[in-house]
């Protein structure tokens, strides 16, 4: 099982966040970068498969200040040797897909193939409604409403453009949002005819291509967090994308894993083993003393979930089959429902044994809450995982 660290970097400590506007404090941001650097170097030496960052904007509160996961990944890749860097994820509907294809291809070369890519549809309305204005789309709650349908259509069209840009020397595209190239675009230069491609006999552009192509062929591995719906799993299975499960009910997990295998086989991807090309997300913190681990985890992921993710609808990931009514977002509920993998190495080994026996996912995405959880506690957790847990499951 491949371990990917997923950082939701908090700018400021727990106490600083409580005072308000922690995200705009310049020293807090410098502290965050220092902590991430030290933890990334440690994870690299300890053999973690990858580390990743989210994309969100306007977080003056200090939560998950990671507005450009590509740039943050490059910053840390330049200070490490082997660990892969990626995004969980780029919010595809709000990006120019050609610029994104170029940026990710550059990142792949600059890291010499240590890049993986994340794509998502976007859910936080505050920034999505602002950043999505040029595309006429906002954040989605997957409610099948008009905005949800528009968001999904744009997500899928941008994905098609990404693939074409990465995998063909030159291409054209005609969709609901994009016409590439625009009709009648003249660029009648001999250099294009002599050294490039894409012009017709009248000097009108018929195709374009990006340079460079990705370092990895045909492109870096692609992930989609956080996957709740059957539609998303079908899309991922058809496209060879790795979905990251956040559900905590084993019956739902089993159903989605079975659906993925069925859809992948129908799409011509062969017979996958159970859990292959699928990831599971957990909040992870390891310590010698379980009470100490829970103390810090409650101030980390527990604090963020109760005050941030829960009110935005992520409690649905905790819902059990047939359950109705509201679900708590407090830390105790997170532990009881199985989102928190917190405790001693022995505690976590037992949780992994159950997960592998039932589902055997290829990837484990470990949420990390730097800033809220003290740096030394995070560093010790990384070491304990790598030395007393990971060797049992590689």
Tab-separated table of C-alpha atoms in Angstrom:
chain	number	residue	atom	x	y	z
A	1	UNK	CA	0.000	0.000	0.000
A	2	UNK	CA	1.472	3.321	-1.117
A	3	UNK	CA	1.393	6.139	1.448
A	4	UNK	CA	0.643	9.669	0.237
A	5	UNK	CA	0.812	12.536	2.703
A	6	UNK	CA	-1.997	15.027	2.089
A	7	UNK	CA	-1.200	18.360	3.680
A	8	UNK	CA	-3.915	20.826	4.630
A	9	UNK	CA	-1.346	23.365	5.809
A	10	UNK	CA	-2.662	25.656	8.494
A	11	UNK	CA	-1.051	29.065	8.682
A	12	UNK	CA	-0.751	29.535	12.423
A	13	UNK	CA	-0.977	27.397	15.520
A	14	UNK	CA	-4.243	26.310	17.127
A	15	UNK	CA	-4.160	29.282	19.506
A	16	UNK	CA	-3.304	31.728	16.719
A	17	UNK	CA	-6.183	30.501	14.576
A	18	UNK	CA	-8.565	31.000	17.497
A	19	UNK	CA	-7.532	34.672	17.673
A	20	UNK	CA	-8.703	35.210	14.077
A	21	UNK	CA	-7.235	36.179	10.669
A	22	UNK	CA	-4.245	33.899	11.139
A	23	UNK	CA	-3.921	33.315	7.402
A	24	UNK	CA	-2.755	36.848	6.621
A	25	UNK	CA	0.105	36.787	9.142
A	26	UNK	CA	3.337	36.784	7.102
A	27	UNK	CA	5.424	35.155	9.838
A	28	UNK	CA	2.853	32.399	10.207
A	29	UNK	CA	3.198	31.627	6.500
A	30	UNK	CA	6.995	31.502	6.724
A	31	UNK	CA	6.688	29.135	9.694
A	32	UNK	CA	4.357	26.915	7.680
A	33	UNK	CA	6.837	26.704	4.802
A	34	UNK	CA	9.671	25.815	7.182
A	35	UNK	CA	7.643	23.050	8.836
A	36	UNK	CA	6.534	21.629	5.476
A	37	UNK	CA	10.123	21.627	4.268
A	38	UNK	CA	11.394	19.724	7.287
A	39	UNK	CA	8.531	17.231	7.142
A	40	UNK	CA	8.898	16.706	3.385
A	41	UNK	CA	12.625	16.016	3.776
A	42	UNK	CA	11.912	13.545	6.558
A	43	UNK	CA	9.188	11.805	4.537
A	44	UNK	CA	11.565	11.584	1.574
A	45	UNK	CA	14.251	9.898	3.663
A	46	UNK	CA	11.704	7.608	5.330
A	47	UNK	CA	10.398	6.286	2.015
A	48	UNK	CA	6.889	7.729	1.677
A	49	UNK	CA	5.486	7.374	-1.846
A	50	UNK	CA	4.253	10.941	-2.235
A	51	UNK	CA	3.051	14.192	-0.727
A	52	UNK	CA	0.254	16.383	-1.997
A	53	UNK	CA	-1.602	19.636	-1.475
A	54	UNK	CA	-5.093	20.940	-2.047
A	55	UNK	CA	-6.319	23.975	-3.987
A	56	UNK	CA	-8.389	26.560	-2.132
A	57	UNK	CA	-8.417	30.335	-2.116
A	58	UNK	CA	-9.144	33.304	0.169
A	59	UNK	CA	-8.509	31.397	3.411
A	60	UNK	CA	-7.721	34.346	5.637
A	61	UNK	CA	-8.896	32.177	8.558
A	62	UNK	CA	-5.691	30.165	8.234
A	63	UNK	CA	-7.231	26.801	7.268
A	64	UNK	CA	-5.662	24.858	4.350
A	65	UNK	CA	-3.719	27.825	2.918
A	66	UNK	CA	-2.721	26.046	-0.275
A	67	UNK	CA	-3.926	28.195	-3.142
A	68	UNK	CA	-1.403	26.875	-5.679
A	69	UNK	CA	-0.582	23.190	-5.101
A	70	UNK	CA	1.599	23.049	-8.235
A	71	UNK	CA	3.895	25.811	-7.004
A	72	UNK	CA	3.964	24.444	-3.460
A	73	UNK	CA	4.794	20.982	-4.800
A	74	UNK	CA	7.639	22.332	-6.934
A	75	UNK	CA	9.045	24.231	-3.942
A	76	UNK	CA	9.270	21.011	-1.934
A	77	UNK	CA	10.373	18.850	-4.859
A	78	UNK	CA	13.443	21.045	-5.205
A	79	UNK	CA	14.373	20.193	-1.611
A	80	UNK	CA	13.809	16.418	-1.809
A	81	UNK	CA	15.181	13.565	-3.905
A	82	UNK	CA	12.779	10.659	-4.355
A	83	UNK	CA	9.335	11.469	-2.985
A	84	UNK	CA	6.644	12.295	-5.534
A	85	UNK	CA	4.719	15.584	-5.412
A	86	UNK	CA	1.151	16.122	-6.532
A	87	UNK	CA	-2.124	17.889	-6.080
A	88	UNK	CA	-5.283	16.730	-4.331
A	89	UNK	CA	-6.409	18.469	-6.412
A	90	UNK	CA	-6.474	21.082	-9.153
A	91	UNK	CA	-10.088	22.226	-9.368
A	92	UNK	CA	-10.510	21.595	-13.063
A	93	UNK	CA	-13.608	23.645	-13.973
A	94	UNK	CA	-11.930	26.871	-12.818
A	95	UNK	CA	-8.663	26.478	-14.742
A	96	UNK	CA	-7.747	27.285	-18.299
A	97	UNK	CA	-7.074	23.659	-19.290
A	98	UNK	CA	-4.313	24.554	-21.756
A	99	UNK	CA	-2.388	26.564	-19.182
A	100	UNK	CA	-2.888	23.782	-16.653
A	101	UNK	CA	-1.648	21.142	-19.111
A	102	UNK	CA	1.479	23.221	-19.732
A	103	UNK	CA	2.133	23.900	-16.042
A	104	UNK	CA	1.786	20.244	-15.094
A	105	UNK	CA	4.017	19.106	-17.952
A	106	UNK	CA	6.661	21.602	-16.803
A	107	UNK	CA	6.352	20.356	-13.220
A	108	UNK	CA	6.797	16.783	-14.439
A	109	UNK	CA	10.048	17.715	-16.187
A	110	UNK	CA	11.353	19.843	-13.325
A	111	UNK	CA	10.828	16.928	-10.939
A	112	UNK	CA	12.109	14.351	-13.480
A	113	UNK	CA	8.947	12.320	-13.377
A	114	UNK	CA	8.159	12.678	-9.679
A	115	UNK	CA	4.837	14.372	-10.439
A	116	UNK	CA	1.317	13.051	-10.008
A	117	UNK	CA	-1.811	15.004	-10.839
A	118	UNK	CA	-5.087	15.507	-9.000
A	119	UNK	CA	-8.334	16.729	-10.549
A	120	UNK	CA	-11.536	17.756	-8.762
A	121	UNK	CA	-14.800	19.592	-9.395
A	122	UNK	CA	-14.726	22.104	-6.517
A	123	UNK	CA	-17.154	22.573	-3.630
A	124	UNK	CA	-16.247	25.685	-1.619
A	125	UNK	CA	-18.662	28.304	-2.886
A	126	UNK	CA	-16.874	31.388	-1.527
A	127	UNK	CA	-13.941	31.052	-3.864
A	128	UNK	CA	-15.565	28.905	-6.551
A	129	UNK	CA	-18.282	31.444	-7.314
A	130	UNK	CA	-15.613	34.146	-7.659
A	131	UNK	CA	-12.902	32.247	-9.532
A	132	UNK	CA	-15.428	30.478	-11.757
A	133	UNK	CA	-16.961	33.653	-13.181
A	134	UNK	CA	-15.091	33.519	-16.528
A	135	UNK	CA	-16.510	30.031	-17.102
A	136	UNK	CA	-20.016	30.744	-15.781
A	137	UNK	CA	-19.822	28.046	-13.123
A	138	UNK	CA	-19.490	27.786	-9.354
A	139	UNK	CA	-18.903	25.191	-6.666
A	140	UNK	CA	-20.949	22.029	-6.623
A	141	UNK	CA	-22.555	19.907	-3.945
A	142	UNK	CA	-23.328	17.091	-6.443
A	143	UNK	CA	-27.048	17.775	-6.107
A	144	UNK	CA	-27.879	17.259	-9.824
A	145	UNK	CA	-29.026	20.892	-10.064
A	146	UNK	CA	-28.284	23.219	-12.962
A	147	UNK	CA	-24.964	24.411	-11.530
A	148	UNK	CA	-23.917	20.844	-10.712
A	149	UNK	CA	-24.624	19.755	-14.280
A	150	UNK	CA	-22.732	22.752	-15.674
A	151	UNK	CA	-19.810	22.052	-13.355
A	152	UNK	CA	-19.601	18.386	-14.346
A	153	UNK	CA	-19.833	19.168	-18.062
A	154	UNK	CA	-17.026	21.710	-17.797
A	155	UNK	CA	-14.934	19.335	-15.672
A	156	UNK	CA	-15.233	16.601	-18.293
A	157	UNK	CA	-14.482	18.946	-21.205
A	158	UNK	CA	-11.403	20.333	-19.465
A	159	UNK	CA	-10.251	16.775	-18.769
A	160	UNK	CA	-10.594	15.928	-22.469
A	161	UNK	CA	-8.480	18.944	-23.385
A	162	UNK	CA	-5.825	18.009	-20.804
A	163	UNK	CA	-5.556	14.516	-22.261
A	164	UNK	CA	-5.327	15.748	-25.844
A	165	UNK	CA	-2.682	18.318	-24.937
A	166	UNK	CA	-0.570	15.720	-23.139
A	167	UNK	CA	-0.885	12.777	-25.505
A	168	UNK	CA	-0.930	14.218	-29.066
A	169	UNK	CA	1.666	16.356	-30.799
A	170	UNK	CA	-1.034	18.667	-32.164
A	171	UNK	CA	-4.791	18.554	-31.748
A	172	UNK	CA	-8.078	20.339	-32.211
A	173	UNK	CA	-11.122	20.455	-29.979
A	174	UNK	CA	-14.732	21.512	-30.407
A	175	UNK	CA	-16.899	21.545	-27.300
A	176	UNK	CA	-19.549	23.488	-25.453
A	177	UNK	CA	-17.002	25.825	-23.866
A	178	UNK	CA	-13.893	25.639	-26.054
A	179	UNK	CA	-13.087	25.743	-29.760
A	180	UNK	CA	-9.383	25.047	-30.212
A	181	UNK	CA	-8.194	26.671	-32.383
A	182	UNK	CA	-10.832	29.324	-33.098
A	183	UNK	CA	-12.153	29.164	-36.641
A	184	UNK	CA	-10.328	31.340	-39.140
A	185	UNK	CA	-7.263	31.980	-36.963
A	186	UNK	CA	-4.486	33.073	-39.350
A	187	UNK	CA	-0.815	32.541	-38.497
A	188	UNK	CA	0.816	32.382	-41.990
A	189	UNK	CA	4.474	32.006	-41.093
A	190	UNK	CA	6.957	29.815	-42.924
A	191	UNK	CA	8.607	28.830	-39.634
A	192	UNK	CA	5.434	26.982	-38.653
A	193	UNK	CA	5.338	25.129	-41.981
A	194	UNK	CA	9.061	24.354	-41.893
A	195	UNK	CA	9.564	23.431	-38.275
A	196	UNK	CA	6.129	22.838	-36.793
A	197	UNK	CA	2.669	21.632	-37.679
A	198	UNK	CA	-0.953	22.757	-37.710
A	199	UNK	CA	-1.363	25.185	-40.662
A	200	UNK	CA	-3.418	24.565	-43.771
A	201	UNK	CA	-2.369	25.739	-47.243
A	202	UNK	CA	-3.934	29.155	-46.598
A	203	UNK	CA	-2.048	29.807	-43.373
A	204	UNK	CA	-5.057	29.133	-41.144
A	205	UNK	CA	-4.377	27.304	-37.884
A	206	UNK	CA	-6.073	23.907	-37.811
A	207	UNK	CA	-4.311	22.349	-34.803
A	208	UNK	CA	-2.113	23.410	-31.895
A	209	UNK	CA	0.095	21.572	-29.438
A	210	UNK	CA	1.758	22.262	-26.120
A	211	UNK	CA	5.466	22.052	-25.425
A	212	UNK	CA	6.839	20.335	-23.504
A	213	UNK	CA	4.881	17.128	-23.316
A	214	UNK	CA	5.000	15.493	-19.875
A	215	UNK	CA	8.186	13.762	-18.779
A	216	UNK	CA	6.173	10.610	-18.012
A	217	UNK	CA	4.516	8.784	-20.886
A	218	UNK	CA	1.713	9.264	-21.722
A	219	UNK	CA	1.262	11.527	-18.688
A	220	UNK	CA	1.651	11.485	-14.873
A	221	UNK	CA	-0.663	9.314	-12.742
A	222	UNK	CA	-4.003	11.040	-12.170
A	223	UNK	CA	-6.089	10.997	-8.963
A	224	UNK	CA	-9.534	12.343	-8.100
A	225	UNK	CA	-10.328	13.165	-4.462
A	226	UNK	CA	-12.699	12.910	-2.693
A	227	UNK	CA	-15.020	10.515	-4.401
A	228	UNK	CA	-18.502	9.932	-3.014
A	229	UNK	CA	-20.740	9.139	-5.974
A	230	UNK	CA	-21.149	6.216	-8.337
A	231	UNK	CA	-20.959	8.617	-11.296
A	232	UNK	CA	-17.495	9.715	-10.181
A	233	UNK	CA	-16.318	6.137	-9.774
A	234	UNK	CA	-17.587	5.235	-13.233
A	235	UNK	CA	-15.790	8.230	-14.728
A	236	UNK	CA	-12.540	7.359	-12.937
A	237	UNK	CA	-12.737	3.706	-13.979
A	238	UNK	CA	-13.283	4.579	-17.643
A	239	UNK	CA	-10.490	7.150	-17.663
A	240	UNK	CA	-7.852	5.252	-15.683
A	241	UNK	CA	-8.025	7.792	-12.862
A	242	UNK	CA	-7.437	6.780	-9.228
A	243	UNK	CA	-10.410	7.808	-7.048
A	244	UNK	CA	-9.766	8.595	-3.384
A	245	UNK	CA	-12.532	7.243	-1.167
A	246	UNK	CA	-13.605	9.202	1.880
A	247	UNK	CA	-16.587	7.052	2.884
A	248	UNK	CA	-16.377	5.256	6.223
A	249	UNK	CA	-19.165	2.664	5.785
A	250	UNK	CA	-17.603	-0.602	4.609
A	251	UNK	CA	-20.721	-1.497	2.639
A	252	UNK	CA	-20.465	1.700	0.591
A	253	UNK	CA	-16.736	1.214	0.111
A	254	UNK	CA	-17.294	-2.351	-1.116
A	255	UNK	CA	-20.010	-1.274	-3.548
A	256	UNK	CA	-17.882	1.508	-5.039
A	257	UNK	CA	-14.849	-0.751	-5.364
A	258	UNK	CA	-16.917	-3.412	-7.137
A	259	UNK	CA	-18.410	-0.802	-9.446
A	260	UNK	CA	-14.934	0.500	-10.311
A	261	UNK	CA	-13.683	-2.953	-11.275
A	262	UNK	CA	-16.772	-3.623	-13.383
A	263	UNK	CA	-16.601	-0.299	-15.194
A	264	UNK	CA	-12.842	-0.576	-15.759
A	265	UNK	CA	-13.241	-4.016	-17.310
A	266	UNK	CA	-16.075	-2.780	-19.534
A	267	UNK	CA	-13.839	0.104	-20.674
A	268	UNK	CA	-11.113	-2.324	-21.735
A	269	UNK	CA	-8.719	-1.835	-18.824
A	270	UNK	CA	-8.561	-5.542	-18.011
A	271	UNK	CA	-9.332	-7.361	-14.789
A	272	UNK	CA	-8.125	-5.301	-11.851
A	273	UNK	CA	-7.622	-6.874	-8.459
A	274	UNK	CA	-9.844	-5.581	-5.703
A	275	UNK	CA	-8.580	-2.198	-4.518
A	276	UNK	CA	-6.178	-1.750	-7.430
A	277	UNK	CA	-6.021	1.864	-8.676
A	278	UNK	CA	-8.129	3.039	-5.714
A	279	UNK	CA	-7.159	5.082	-2.671
A	280	UNK	CA	-8.671	5.582	0.778
A	281	UNK	CA	-8.335	8.735	2.872
A	282	UNK	CA	-7.822	8.821	6.651
A	283	UNK	CA	-6.662	11.394	9.190
A	284	UNK	CA	-3.428	9.869	10.538
A	285	UNK	CA	-1.428	10.651	13.660
A	286	UNK	CA	0.801	8.144	15.471
A	287	UNK	CA	2.378	8.449	18.924
A	288	UNK	CA	3.730	6.134	21.597
A	289	UNK	CA	0.890	7.171	23.871
A	290	UNK	CA	-2.642	6.889	22.426
A	291	UNK	CA	-4.083	9.587	24.695
A	292	UNK	CA	-1.427	12.026	23.551
A	293	UNK	CA	-2.160	11.218	19.896
A	294	UNK	CA	-5.880	11.828	20.374
A	295	UNK	CA	-5.217	15.072	22.231
A	296	UNK	CA	-3.322	16.525	19.283
A	297	UNK	CA	-5.545	14.999	16.608
A	298	UNK	CA	-8.598	16.593	18.225
A	299	UNK	CA	-6.853	19.971	17.917
A	300	UNK	CA	-5.865	19.155	14.328
A	301	UNK	CA	-8.229	17.271	12.052
A	302	UNK	CA	-10.936	17.229	14.691
A	303	UNK	CA	-10.855	21.019	15.025
A	304	UNK	CA	-10.848	21.575	11.253
A	305	UNK	CA	-13.632	19.084	10.584
A	306	UNK	CA	-15.936	20.445	13.283
A	307	UNK	CA	-15.420	24.069	12.320
A	308	UNK	CA	-14.771	23.879	8.598
A	309	UNK	CA	-15.444	20.658	6.689
A	310	UNK	CA	-18.466	19.450	8.640
A	311	UNK	CA	-20.571	22.583	8.100
A	312	UNK	CA	-19.698	22.415	4.384
A	313	UNK	CA	-21.278	18.973	4.001
A	314	UNK	CA	-18.419	16.524	4.535
A	315	UNK	CA	-20.388	14.750	7.252
A	316	UNK	CA	-22.013	12.874	4.354
A	317	UNK	CA	-18.807	10.856	4.119
A	318	UNK	CA	-19.632	9.506	7.588
A	319	UNK	CA	-23.211	8.477	6.812
A	320	UNK	CA	-24.029	4.786	7.070
A	321	UNK	CA	-26.318	2.835	4.771
A	322	UNK	CA	-29.945	3.586	5.587
A	323	UNK	CA	-29.088	6.327	8.070
A	324	UNK	CA	-31.150	9.528	8.043
A	325	UNK	CA	-30.964	12.772	9.933
A	326	UNK	CA	-28.012	14.967	10.894
A	327	UNK	CA	-24.572	13.553	11.683
A	328	UNK	CA	-22.205	15.110	14.181
A	329	UNK	CA	-18.935	16.694	13.072
A	330	UNK	CA	-17.221	16.465	16.465
A	331	UNK	CA	-13.978	14.554	16.998
A	332	UNK	CA	-15.639	11.724	18.912
A	333	UNK	CA	-17.921	11.049	15.951
A	334	UNK	CA	-14.957	11.046	13.572
A	335	UNK	CA	-13.224	8.424	15.710
A	336	UNK	CA	-16.331	6.262	16.087
A	337	UNK	CA	-17.052	6.378	12.358
A	338	UNK	CA	-13.503	5.403	11.418
A	339	UNK	CA	-12.156	8.530	9.743
A	340	UNK	CA	-9.445	8.965	12.376
A	341	UNK	CA	-6.482	6.633	12.358
A	342	UNK	CA	-4.989	7.925	15.567
A	343	UNK	CA	-3.100	6.057	18.286
A	344	UNK	CA	-0.054	3.863	18.843
A	345	UNK	CA	1.696	1.908	16.080
A	346	UNK	CA	-0.108	-1.213	17.307
A	347	UNK	CA	-3.475	0.581	17.097
A	348	UNK	CA	-2.824	1.652	13.513
A	349	UNK	CA	-1.485	-1.726	12.418
A	350	UNK	CA	-4.748	-3.316	13.540
A	351	UNK	CA	-6.754	-0.757	11.548
A	352	UNK	CA	-4.676	-1.398	8.435
A	353	UNK	CA	-5.060	-5.147	8.816
A	354	UNK	CA	-8.833	-4.744	8.767
A	355	UNK	CA	-8.720	-2.385	5.773
A	356	UNK	CA	-6.429	-4.640	3.754
A	357	UNK	CA	-8.460	-7.741	4.565
A	358	UNK	CA	-11.730	-6.119	3.479
A	359	UNK	CA	-10.701	-3.774	0.654
A	360	UNK	CA	-6.925	-3.788	-0.034
A	361	UNK	CA	-6.628	-0.291	-1.588
A	362	UNK	CA	-3.497	0.496	-3.551
A	363	UNK	CA	-3.109	3.941	-1.955
A	364	UNK	CA	-3.616	5.406	1.485
A	365	UNK	CA	-3.989	9.185	1.598
A	366	UNK	CA	-2.923	10.410	5.038
A	367	UNK	CA	-4.314	13.821	6.024
A	368	UNK	CA	-1.775	15.936	7.896
A	369	UNK	CA	-2.579	19.109	9.827
A	370	UNK	CA	0.691	20.988	10.139
A	371	UNK	CA	0.466	24.139	12.220
A	372	UNK	CA	-2.445	22.985	14.336
A	373	UNK	CA	-0.431	19.932	15.394
A	374	UNK	CA	3.041	20.845	16.732
A	375	UNK	CA	5.941	20.210	14.391
A	376	UNK	CA	7.739	17.778	16.706
A	377	UNK	CA	4.571	15.705	17.107
A	378	UNK	CA	4.148	15.542	13.327
A	379	UNK	CA	7.787	14.539	12.808
A	380	UNK	CA	7.545	11.743	15.373
A	381	UNK	CA	4.341	10.492	13.747
A	382	UNK	CA	6.031	10.314	10.338
A	383	UNK	CA	8.907	8.326	11.812
A	384	UNK	CA	6.701	5.866	13.706
A	385	UNK	CA	4.593	5.224	10.612
A	386	UNK	CA	7.618	4.600	8.429
A	387	UNK	CA	9.511	2.394	10.887
A	388	UNK	CA	6.802	0.443	12.738
A	389	UNK	CA	3.788	0.409	10.436
A	390	UNK	CA	4.708	0.739	6.763
A	391	UNK	CA	7.169	-2.203	6.703
A	392	UNK	CA	4.261	-4.520	7.549
A	393	UNK	CA	2.198	-3.454	4.534
A	394	UNK	CA	4.587	-2.683	1.702
